[in-house]
Amino acid sequence: MRVSIISVSAIGASSVLAQGNATGQLGDAAVQTGNPAGLTVKATLPEDPFWTGPINGNVKGSLTATSGPGGVGIDYEVSFSNLPSEGGPFIYHIHTAPVPENGNCTSTLAHLDQYIRGEDPACDPSRPASCQQGDLSGKFGHINGTGPYVVKYNDPYTSLVEGAGAYIANRSLVFHFANKTRISCANFSVVATNGTYPPSPTGSYPTGGSGASATPSPTSTVPVTGAAGALEVVKNFAIAPVVVAFLALL
Ligand SMILES: *[C@@H]1O[C@H](CO)[C@@H](O)[C@H](O)[C@H]1NC(C)=O
Ligand SMILES: *[C@@H]1O[C@H](CO)[C@@H](O)[C@H](O)[C@H]1NC(C)=O
Ligand SMILES: *[C@@H]1O[C@H](CO)[C@@H](O)[C@H](O)[C@H]1NC(C)=O
Ligand SMILES: *[C@@H]1O[C@H](CO)[C@@H](O)[C@H](O)[C@H]1NC(C)=O
Ligand SMILES: *[C@@H]1O[C@H](CO)[C@@H](O)[C@H](O)[C@H]1NC(C)=O
Ligand SMILES: *[C@@H]1O[C@H](CO)[C@@H](O)[C@H](O)[C@H]1NC(C)=O
Ligand SMILES: *[C@@H]1O[C@H](CO)[C@@H](O)[C@H](O)[C@H]1NC(C)=O
Ligand SMILES: [Cu+2]
């Protein structure tokens, strides 16, 4: 498994590509601050692919997004495996709309692009502020090969502040072939607030009427061991809806 830790500055320093000076019609993307400490949301690809062509089961993986240090931007953890044997390098983005209940990835619309940049010319990773905010693989690397892909980075241009134009949690992750055909897509769910993890309740979280997807995934992704842990989860479950409701008011 290949694990690399990269940052915007590292990409900037290493990039030798020059793709003109394209930027959004509304300028470069602003750095996002004030992200709530301890908030983590995660999009996990479903069991079955949206694409109906010949692949050996769906791509597996997830995009985990946590408020960055000091509330600046988002720390992403990217993990994909069971990649198709052809059709790479693969790309992934945050698309503007959530996945409808029927799983149709076409309905997620285009990339998060508040500054109206468009997809062409391609993102220049040495100038990440000039790229579409949702073009994570453009900014941080396409996925070469077919082995498991795991990377972590901070993207300063996306937000976990509900109400911000750069907010991602009510949108979706879409995974594509190099030719942009959509293979699979997923909504985000809240998995942690301040280091506390919603267990697998049957109840749902209030969403503040903004369409935020705050429903915890049915299986907790965080192992809880021991009675103290279980108690902690019960306690957290009791306060989590209050925390989320509070956030919804911000
Ligand atoms: C980049 O911007 C400069 C100044 O705004 C302009 O003169 C030049 O044509 C632009 N280059 C490209 C490739 O768009
Ligand atoms: C986490 O706790 C800090 C400090 O109490 C608070 O400022 C922040 O809003 C909380 N974040 C969430 C997501 O509840
Ligand atoms: C996109 O790439 C995949 C994998 O190579 C291929 O099966 C599919 O036909 C391509 N789609 C288009 C529209 O070219
Ligand atoms: C994704 O979230 C939206 C908005 O909350 C919801 O309507 C939709 O059913 C969800 N999609 C899936 C596949 O769960
Ligand atoms: C998905 O949605 C698009 C546009 O809304 C539609 O054209 C297409 O037929 C749908 N695909 C499936 C498999 O339902
Ligand atoms: C992926 O492959 C492309 C060429 O197809 C190359 O430019 C790029 O540097 C490679 N990226 C990584 C992370 O290996
Ligand atoms: C997501 O939330 C933002 C505000 O944070 C809002 O502008 C946008 O319309 C919402 N999108 C959806 C699909 O609900
Ligand atoms: Cu996409």
Tab-separated table of C-alpha atoms and ligand atoms in Angstrom:
chain	number	residue	atom	x	y	z
A	1	MET	CA	0.000	0.000	0.000
A	2	ARG	CA	1.324	3.400	-0.913
A	3	VAL	CA	0.908	6.106	1.679
A	4	SER	CA	1.984	9.632	1.008
A	5	ILE	CA	1.514	12.790	2.961
A	6	ILE	CA	1.354	15.801	0.738
A	7	SER	CA	0.512	19.412	1.232
A	8	VAL	CA	-0.388	22.296	-0.984
A	9	SER	CA	3.042	23.827	-0.584
A	10	ALA	CA	4.737	20.545	-1.472
A	11	ILE	CA	2.669	20.309	-4.626
A	12	GLY	CA	3.396	23.913	-5.477
A	13	ALA	CA	7.108	23.358	-5.100
A	14	SER	CA	7.189	20.153	-7.121
A	15	SER	CA	4.900	21.062	-9.963
A	16	VAL	CA	6.525	21.801	-13.265
A	17	LEU	CA	3.316	22.071	-15.233
A	18	ALA	CA	2.257	25.389	-16.647
A	19	GLN	CA	-1.323	25.611	-17.805
A	20	GLY	CA	-1.728	29.327	-18.343
A	21	ASN	CA	-3.365	31.446	-15.718
A	22	ALA	CA	-6.916	30.286	-15.798
A	23	THR	CA	-8.970	31.140	-12.754
A	24	GLY	CA	-12.599	31.489	-11.835
A	25	GLN	CA	-14.765	34.227	-13.307
A	26	LEU	CA	-15.113	35.369	-9.711
A	27	GLY	CA	-11.369	35.076	-9.079
A	28	ASP	CA	-9.338	32.642	-7.052
A	29	ALA	CA	-10.901	30.571	-4.290
A	30	ALA	CA	-10.714	32.079	-0.802
A	31	VAL	CA	-9.082	30.277	2.110
A	32	GLN	CA	-11.825	28.935	4.383
A	33	THR	CA	-11.518	29.637	8.100
A	34	GLY	CA	-13.660	29.032	11.176
A	35	ASN	CA	-14.221	25.331	10.535
A	36	PRO	CA	-15.595	23.735	13.714
A	37	ALA	CA	-12.965	21.957	15.778
A	38	GLY	CA	-13.393	18.213	15.881
A	39	LEU	CA	-15.998	17.921	13.143
A	40	THR	CA	-15.488	14.986	10.762
A	41	VAL	CA	-17.671	13.943	7.856
A	42	LYS	CA	-17.133	10.944	5.621
A	43	ALA	CA	-18.349	9.741	2.245
A	44	THR	CA	-18.071	5.972	1.725
A	45	LEU	CA	-18.639	4.469	-1.716
A	46	PRO	CA	-21.564	2.032	-1.812
A	47	GLU	CA	-21.423	-1.715	-2.393
A	48	ASP	CA	-22.594	-1.507	-5.983
A	49	PRO	CA	-21.174	0.746	-8.703
A	50	PHE	CA	-23.320	3.218	-10.617
A	51	TRP	CA	-21.415	2.320	-13.788
A	52	THR	CA	-22.819	-0.790	-15.362
A	53	GLY	CA	-19.776	-1.811	-17.420
A	54	PRO	CA	-17.440	-4.725	-16.670
A	55	ILE	CA	-15.583	-4.127	-13.425
A	56	ASN	CA	-14.820	-6.605	-10.700
A	57	GLY	CA	-17.122	-5.181	-8.049
A	58	ASN	CA	-17.261	-1.532	-7.103
A	59	VAL	CA	-14.271	0.596	-6.186
A	60	LYS	CA	-14.026	0.508	-2.404
A	61	GLY	CA	-13.130	3.505	-0.355
A	62	SER	CA	-13.929	6.768	1.244
A	63	LEU	CA	-13.132	10.418	1.618
A	64	THR	CA	-12.908	11.569	5.224
A	65	ALA	CA	-12.973	15.304	5.894
A	66	THR	CA	-12.021	16.916	9.217
A	67	SER	CA	-11.761	20.608	10.046
A	68	GLY	CA	-8.159	21.668	9.496
A	69	PRO	CA	-5.760	22.868	12.196
A	70	GLY	CA	-6.932	26.195	13.591
A	71	GLY	CA	-10.136	25.771	11.601
A	72	VAL	CA	-8.356	26.502	8.312
A	73	GLY	CA	-9.584	24.414	5.408
A	74	ILE	CA	-10.205	20.692	5.583
A	75	ASP	CA	-7.861	17.799	6.313
A	76	TYR	CA	-8.785	14.996	3.911
A	77	GLU	CA	-8.011	11.320	4.214
A	78	VAL	CA	-8.442	9.571	0.896
A	79	SER	CA	-8.569	5.806	0.629
A	80	PHE	CA	-9.503	3.817	-2.479
A	81	SER	CA	-8.923	0.199	-3.430
A	82	ASN	CA	-10.252	-2.482	-5.787
A	83	LEU	CA	-9.597	-0.071	-8.633
A	84	PRO	CA	-10.621	-1.149	-12.152
A	85	SER	CA	-7.822	-2.787	-14.151
A	86	GLU	CA	-8.327	-0.297	-16.999
A	87	GLY	CA	-9.508	3.236	-17.505
A	88	GLY	CA	-7.153	5.139	-15.188
A	89	PRO	CA	-5.660	7.392	-14.036
A	90	PHE	CA	-8.785	7.741	-11.925
A	91	ILE	CA	-10.103	11.061	-10.695
A	92	TYR	CA	-12.431	12.089	-7.877
A	93	HIS	CA	-14.203	15.272	-6.974
A	94	ILE	CA	-16.699	16.891	-4.678
A	95	HIS	CA	-19.811	17.479	-6.742
A	96	THR	CA	-22.357	20.165	-5.916
A	97	ALA	CA	-25.456	18.060	-5.282
A	98	PRO	CA	-25.985	15.009	-3.089
A	99	VAL	CA	-26.650	11.540	-4.496
A	100	PRO	CA	-30.372	10.906	-4.885
A	101	GLU	CA	-31.869	7.955	-3.067
A	102	ASN	CA	-31.711	5.837	-6.243
A	103	GLY	CA	-27.911	6.279	-6.384
A	104	ASN	CA	-27.845	8.028	-9.778
A	105	CYS	CA	-24.415	9.716	-9.936
A	106	THR	CA	-25.465	11.867	-12.895
A	107	SER	CA	-27.746	13.773	-10.533
A	108	THR	CA	-24.806	14.989	-8.459
A	109	LEU	CA	-24.294	17.602	-11.205
A	110	ALA	CA	-20.832	19.172	-11.712
A	111	HIS	CA	-17.883	19.919	-9.433
A	112	LEU	CA	-18.134	22.324	-6.506
A	113	ASP	CA	-17.085	25.499	-8.325
A	114	GLN	CA	-18.268	28.588	-6.491
A	115	TYR	CA	-15.934	30.829	-8.497
A	116	ILE	CA	-17.272	29.649	-11.883
A	117	ARG	CA	-13.986	28.411	-13.289
A	118	GLY	CA	-15.169	25.431	-15.281
A	119	GLU	CA	-13.233	22.209	-15.897
A	120	ASP	CA	-11.069	23.411	-18.804
A	121	PRO	CA	-8.198	24.065	-18.975
A	122	ALA	CA	-7.248	21.419	-16.419
A	123	CYS	CA	-6.395	22.471	-12.875
A	124	ASP	CA	-2.796	23.571	-12.400
A	125	PRO	CA	-1.841	21.994	-9.058
A	126	SER	CA	0.858	24.617	-8.517
A	127	ARG	CA	-1.963	27.180	-8.280
A	128	PRO	CA	-4.607	25.347	-6.260
A	129	ALA	CA	-6.627	28.495	-5.486
A	130	SER	CA	-7.279	28.817	-9.220
A	131	CYS	CA	-8.800	25.337	-9.499
A	132	GLN	CA	-12.405	24.327	-8.983
A	133	GLN	CA	-12.814	23.841	-5.235
A	134	GLY	CA	-14.248	20.392	-5.742
A	135	ASP	CA	-11.465	19.190	-8.047
A	136	LEU	CA	-9.512	17.358	-5.355
A	137	SER	CA	-7.675	14.987	-7.717
A	138	GLY	CA	-6.761	17.957	-9.921
A	139	LYS	CA	-5.216	19.734	-6.941
A	140	PHE	CA	-3.713	16.735	-5.128
A	141	GLY	CA	-3.095	14.056	-7.709
A	142	HIS	CA	-4.816	11.641	-10.055
A	143	ILE	CA	-4.817	7.978	-9.062
A	144	ASN	CA	-2.305	6.012	-11.103
A	145	GLY	CA	-2.137	2.235	-11.126
A	146	THR	CA	-4.568	-0.164	-9.572
A	147	GLY	CA	-3.084	-0.694	-6.117
A	148	PRO	CA	-4.671	0.709	-2.959
A	149	TYR	CA	-4.409	4.494	-2.919
A	150	VAL	CA	-4.115	6.317	0.392
A	151	VAL	CA	-3.223	9.989	0.758
A	152	LYS	CA	-3.795	12.771	3.266
A	153	TYR	CA	-3.692	16.500	2.651
A	154	ASN	CA	-5.142	19.814	3.728
A	155	ASP	CA	-7.255	21.690	1.218
A	156	PRO	CA	-7.676	25.323	2.341
A	157	TYR	CA	-10.497	26.108	-0.112
A	158	THR	CA	-13.293	23.867	1.145
A	159	SER	CA	-15.396	24.296	4.275
A	160	LEU	CA	-17.293	22.489	7.001
A	161	VAL	CA	-19.136	25.656	8.038
A	162	GLU	CA	-22.785	25.108	7.219
A	163	GLY	CA	-23.989	28.048	5.145
A	164	ALA	CA	-20.625	28.724	3.488
A	165	GLY	CA	-20.602	28.449	-0.312
A	166	ALA	CA	-17.568	26.168	0.002
A	167	TYR	CA	-19.435	23.840	2.412
A	168	ILE	CA	-19.052	20.217	1.383
A	169	ALA	CA	-21.136	18.117	3.796
A	170	ASN	CA	-24.421	18.500	1.883
A	171	ARG	CA	-22.738	17.543	-1.405
A	172	SER	CA	-21.117	14.332	-2.676
A	173	LEU	CA	-17.986	12.424	-3.603
A	174	VAL	CA	-17.844	11.151	-7.200
A	175	PHE	CA	-15.219	8.689	-8.487
A	176	HIS	CA	-14.497	8.594	-12.240
A	177	PHE	CA	-12.522	6.878	-14.969
A	178	ALA	CA	-9.933	9.145	-16.658
A	179	ASN	CA	-12.505	9.801	-19.390
A	180	LYS	CA	-14.811	11.314	-16.712
A	181	THR	CA	-17.357	8.489	-16.822
A	182	ARG	CA	-18.836	8.211	-13.328
A	183	ILE	CA	-18.145	4.907	-11.612
A	184	SER	CA	-19.548	5.521	-8.150
A	185	CYS	CA	-20.658	8.283	-5.795
A	186	ALA	CA	-21.598	8.853	-2.157
A	187	ASN	CA	-23.110	11.372	0.242
A	188	PHE	CA	-21.266	12.657	3.290
A	189	SER	CA	-22.351	11.730	6.818
A	190	VAL	CA	-21.200	13.156	10.123
A	191	VAL	CA	-18.927	10.621	11.839
A	192	ALA	CA	-17.455	12.676	14.673
A	193	THR	CA	-17.983	15.850	16.611
A	194	ASN	CA	-15.164	16.843	18.948
A	195	GLY	CA	-13.741	13.349	18.945
A	196	THR	CA	-17.034	11.760	19.885
A	197	TYR	CA	-18.492	9.278	17.490
A	198	PRO	CA	-22.154	8.752	16.782
A	199	PRO	CA	-22.829	5.008	17.171
A	200	SER	CA	-25.381	3.325	14.934
A	201	PRO	CA	-28.655	4.769	16.129
A	202	THR	CA	-31.915	4.326	14.337
A	203	GLY	CA	-32.758	7.970	14.851
A	204	SER	CA	-31.550	10.620	12.468
A	205	TYR	CA	-29.924	13.935	13.101
A	206	PRO	CA	-31.678	17.224	12.623
A	207	THR	CA	-30.362	18.875	9.472
A	208	GLY	CA	-31.380	22.455	10.093
A	209	GLY	CA	-33.460	22.475	6.926
A	210	SER	CA	-30.472	23.156	4.693
A	211	GLY	CA	-30.321	19.721	3.156
A	212	ALA	CA	-27.212	18.812	5.124
A	213	SER	CA	-26.597	15.107	5.208
A	214	ALA	CA	-25.981	14.477	8.872
A	215	THR	CA	-27.258	10.939	9.148
A	216	PRO	CA	-24.685	8.641	10.702
A	217	SER	CA	-23.693	5.626	8.684
A	218	PRO	CA	-25.441	2.439	9.788
A	219	THR	CA	-22.204	0.824	10.875
A	220	SER	CA	-19.903	2.863	13.039
A	221	THR	CA	-16.496	3.236	11.414
A	222	VAL	CA	-14.825	3.779	14.754
A	223	PRO	CA	-14.161	0.766	16.942
A	224	VAL	CA	-15.370	1.151	20.479
A	225	THR	CA	-13.860	-1.244	22.987
A	226	GLY	CA	-14.759	-1.973	26.574
A	227	ALA	CA	-17.633	-0.999	28.780
A	228	ALA	CA	-16.286	2.501	29.355
A	229	GLY	CA	-16.227	3.020	25.599
A	230	ALA	CA	-19.766	1.753	25.245
A	231	LEU	CA	-20.904	4.073	27.998
A	232	GLU	CA	-19.096	6.927	26.303
A	233	VAL	CA	-20.958	6.168	23.092
A	234	VAL	CA	-24.317	6.134	24.833
A	235	LYS	CA	-23.509	9.437	26.434
A	236	ASN	CA	-22.323	10.869	23.139
A	237	PHE	CA	-25.369	9.672	21.315
A	238	ALA	CA	-27.453	11.513	23.857
A	239	ILE	CA	-25.675	14.796	23.253
A	240	ALA	CA	-24.841	14.424	19.561
A	241	PRO	CA	-28.227	15.545	18.246
A	242	VAL	CA	-27.987	18.588	20.492
A	243	VAL	CA	-24.531	19.382	19.155
A	244	VAL	CA	-25.685	18.978	15.574
A	245	ALA	CA	-28.769	21.071	16.197
A	246	PHE	CA	-26.524	23.714	17.711
A	247	LEU	CA	-24.287	23.624	14.665
A	248	ALA	CA	-27.298	23.967	12.416
A	249	LEU	CA	-27.990	27.309	14.033
A	250	LEU	CA	-24.536	28.678	13.248
B	1	LIG	C1	-2.115	35.465	-18.086
B	1	LIG	O1	-2.456	36.751	-17.572
B	1	LIG	C2	-1.748	37.812	-18.237
B	1	LIG	C3	-2.045	39.117	-17.503
B	1	LIG	O2	-3.354	39.132	-17.013
B	1	LIG	C4	-2.175	37.849	-19.709
B	1	LIG	O3	-1.509	38.886	-20.378
B	1	LIG	C5	-1.817	36.511	-20.346
B	1	LIG	O4	-2.295	36.482	-21.662
B	1	LIG	C6	-2.452	35.347	-19.561
B	1	LIG	N1	-1.946	34.086	-20.097
B	1	LIG	C7	-2.735	33.074	-20.383
B	1	LIG	C8	-2.069	31.849	-20.918
B	1	LIG	O5	-3.958	33.098	-20.222
B	2	LIG	C1	-15.769	21.343	19.771
B	2	LIG	O1	-15.402	21.984	21.000
B	2	LIG	C2	-14.895	23.296	20.806
B	2	LIG	C3	-14.435	23.802	22.169
B	2	LIG	O2	-15.398	23.546	23.136
B	2	LIG	C4	-15.971	24.171	20.188
B	2	LIG	O3	-15.469	25.471	19.965
B	2	LIG	C5	-16.360	23.576	18.854
B	2	LIG	O4	-17.398	24.307	18.273
B	2	LIG	C6	-16.828	22.128	19.029
B	2	LIG	N1	-17.026	21.540	17.730
B	2	LIG	C7	-18.064	20.801	17.430
B	2	LIG	C8	-18.094	20.246	16.059
B	2	LIG	O5	-18.949	20.528	18.223
B	3	LIG	C1	-14.591	5.399	-20.254
B	3	LIG	O1	-13.611	4.488	-19.855
B	3	LIG	C2	-14.103	3.181	-19.555
B	3	LIG	C3	-12.932	2.371	-19.010
B	3	LIG	O2	-11.893	2.376	-19.915
B	3	LIG	C4	-14.737	2.585	-20.775
B	3	LIG	O3	-15.234	1.279	-20.513
B	3	LIG	C5	-15.884	3.491	-21.206
B	3	LIG	O4	-16.464	2.978	-22.379
B	3	LIG	C6	-15.382	4.886	-21.446
B	3	LIG	N1	-16.528	5.759	-21.673
B	3	LIG	C7	-16.570	6.636	-22.656
B	3	LIG	C8	-17.780	7.466	-22.744
B	3	LIG	O5	-15.641	6.776	-23.429
B	4	LIG	C1	-28.136	11.659	-0.032
B	4	LIG	O1	-28.591	12.773	0.710
B	4	LIG	C2	-29.782	13.337	0.197
B	4	LIG	C3	-30.061	14.625	0.954
B	4	LIG	O2	-30.044	14.397	2.311
B	4	LIG	C4	-30.896	12.306	0.329
B	4	LIG	O3	-32.107	12.832	-0.199
B	4	LIG	C5	-30.510	11.066	-0.474
B	4	LIG	O4	-31.483	10.058	-0.313
B	4	LIG	C6	-29.155	10.545	-0.019
B	4	LIG	N1	-28.742	9.529	-0.958
B	4	LIG	C7	-28.431	8.292	-0.602
B	4	LIG	C8	-27.983	7.357	-1.681
B	4	LIG	O5	-28.508	7.907	0.543
B	5	LIG	C1	-29.707	9.201	-14.105
B	5	LIG	O1	-30.187	10.524	-14.203
B	5	LIG	C2	-30.002	11.070	-15.505
B	5	LIG	C3	-30.324	12.556	-15.451
B	5	LIG	O2	-31.160	12.855	-14.402
B	5	LIG	C4	-30.850	10.301	-16.480
B	5	LIG	O3	-30.693	10.837	-17.765
B	5	LIG	C5	-30.408	8.856	-16.470
B	5	LIG	O4	-31.236	8.075	-17.282
B	5	LIG	C6	-30.428	8.270	-15.061
B	5	LIG	N1	-29.757	6.994	-15.092
B	5	LIG	C7	-30.257	5.908	-14.496
B	5	LIG	C8	-29.438	4.671	-14.581
B	5	LIG	O5	-31.305	5.937	-13.883
B	6	LIG	C1	0.484	9.683	-12.644
B	6	LIG	O1	0.732	9.519	-14.027
B	6	LIG	C2	0.909	10.729	-14.717
B	6	LIG	C3	1.073	10.416	-16.186
B	6	LIG	O2	0.004	9.610	-16.601
B	6	LIG	C4	2.137	11.464	-14.179
B	6	LIG	O3	2.247	12.706	-14.815
B	6	LIG	C5	1.951	11.689	-12.684
B	6	LIG	O4	3.128	12.260	-12.150
B	6	LIG	C6	1.671	10.383	-11.970
B	6	LIG	N1	1.349	10.675	-10.586
B	6	LIG	C7	1.804	9.961	-9.571
B	6	LIG	C8	1.380	10.396	-8.224
B	6	LIG	O5	2.526	8.990	-9.722
B	7	LIG	C1	-25.349	23.198	0.569
B	7	LIG	O1	-25.168	24.203	1.521
B	7	LIG	C2	-24.804	25.468	0.958
B	7	LIG	C3	-24.589	26.424	2.095
B	7	LIG	O2	-23.606	25.962	2.966
B	7	LIG	C4	-25.880	25.967	0.040
B	7	LIG	O3	-25.455	27.165	-0.579
B	7	LIG	C5	-26.139	24.923	-1.030
B	7	LIG	O4	-27.242	25.335	-1.816
B	7	LIG	C6	-26.460	23.585	-0.385
B	7	LIG	N1	-26.565	22.587	-1.442
B	7	LIG	C7	-27.450	21.626	-1.446
B	7	LIG	C8	-27.442	20.706	-2.593
B	7	LIG	O5	-28.262	21.500	-0.526
B	8	CU	CU	-16.348	14.433	-10.665
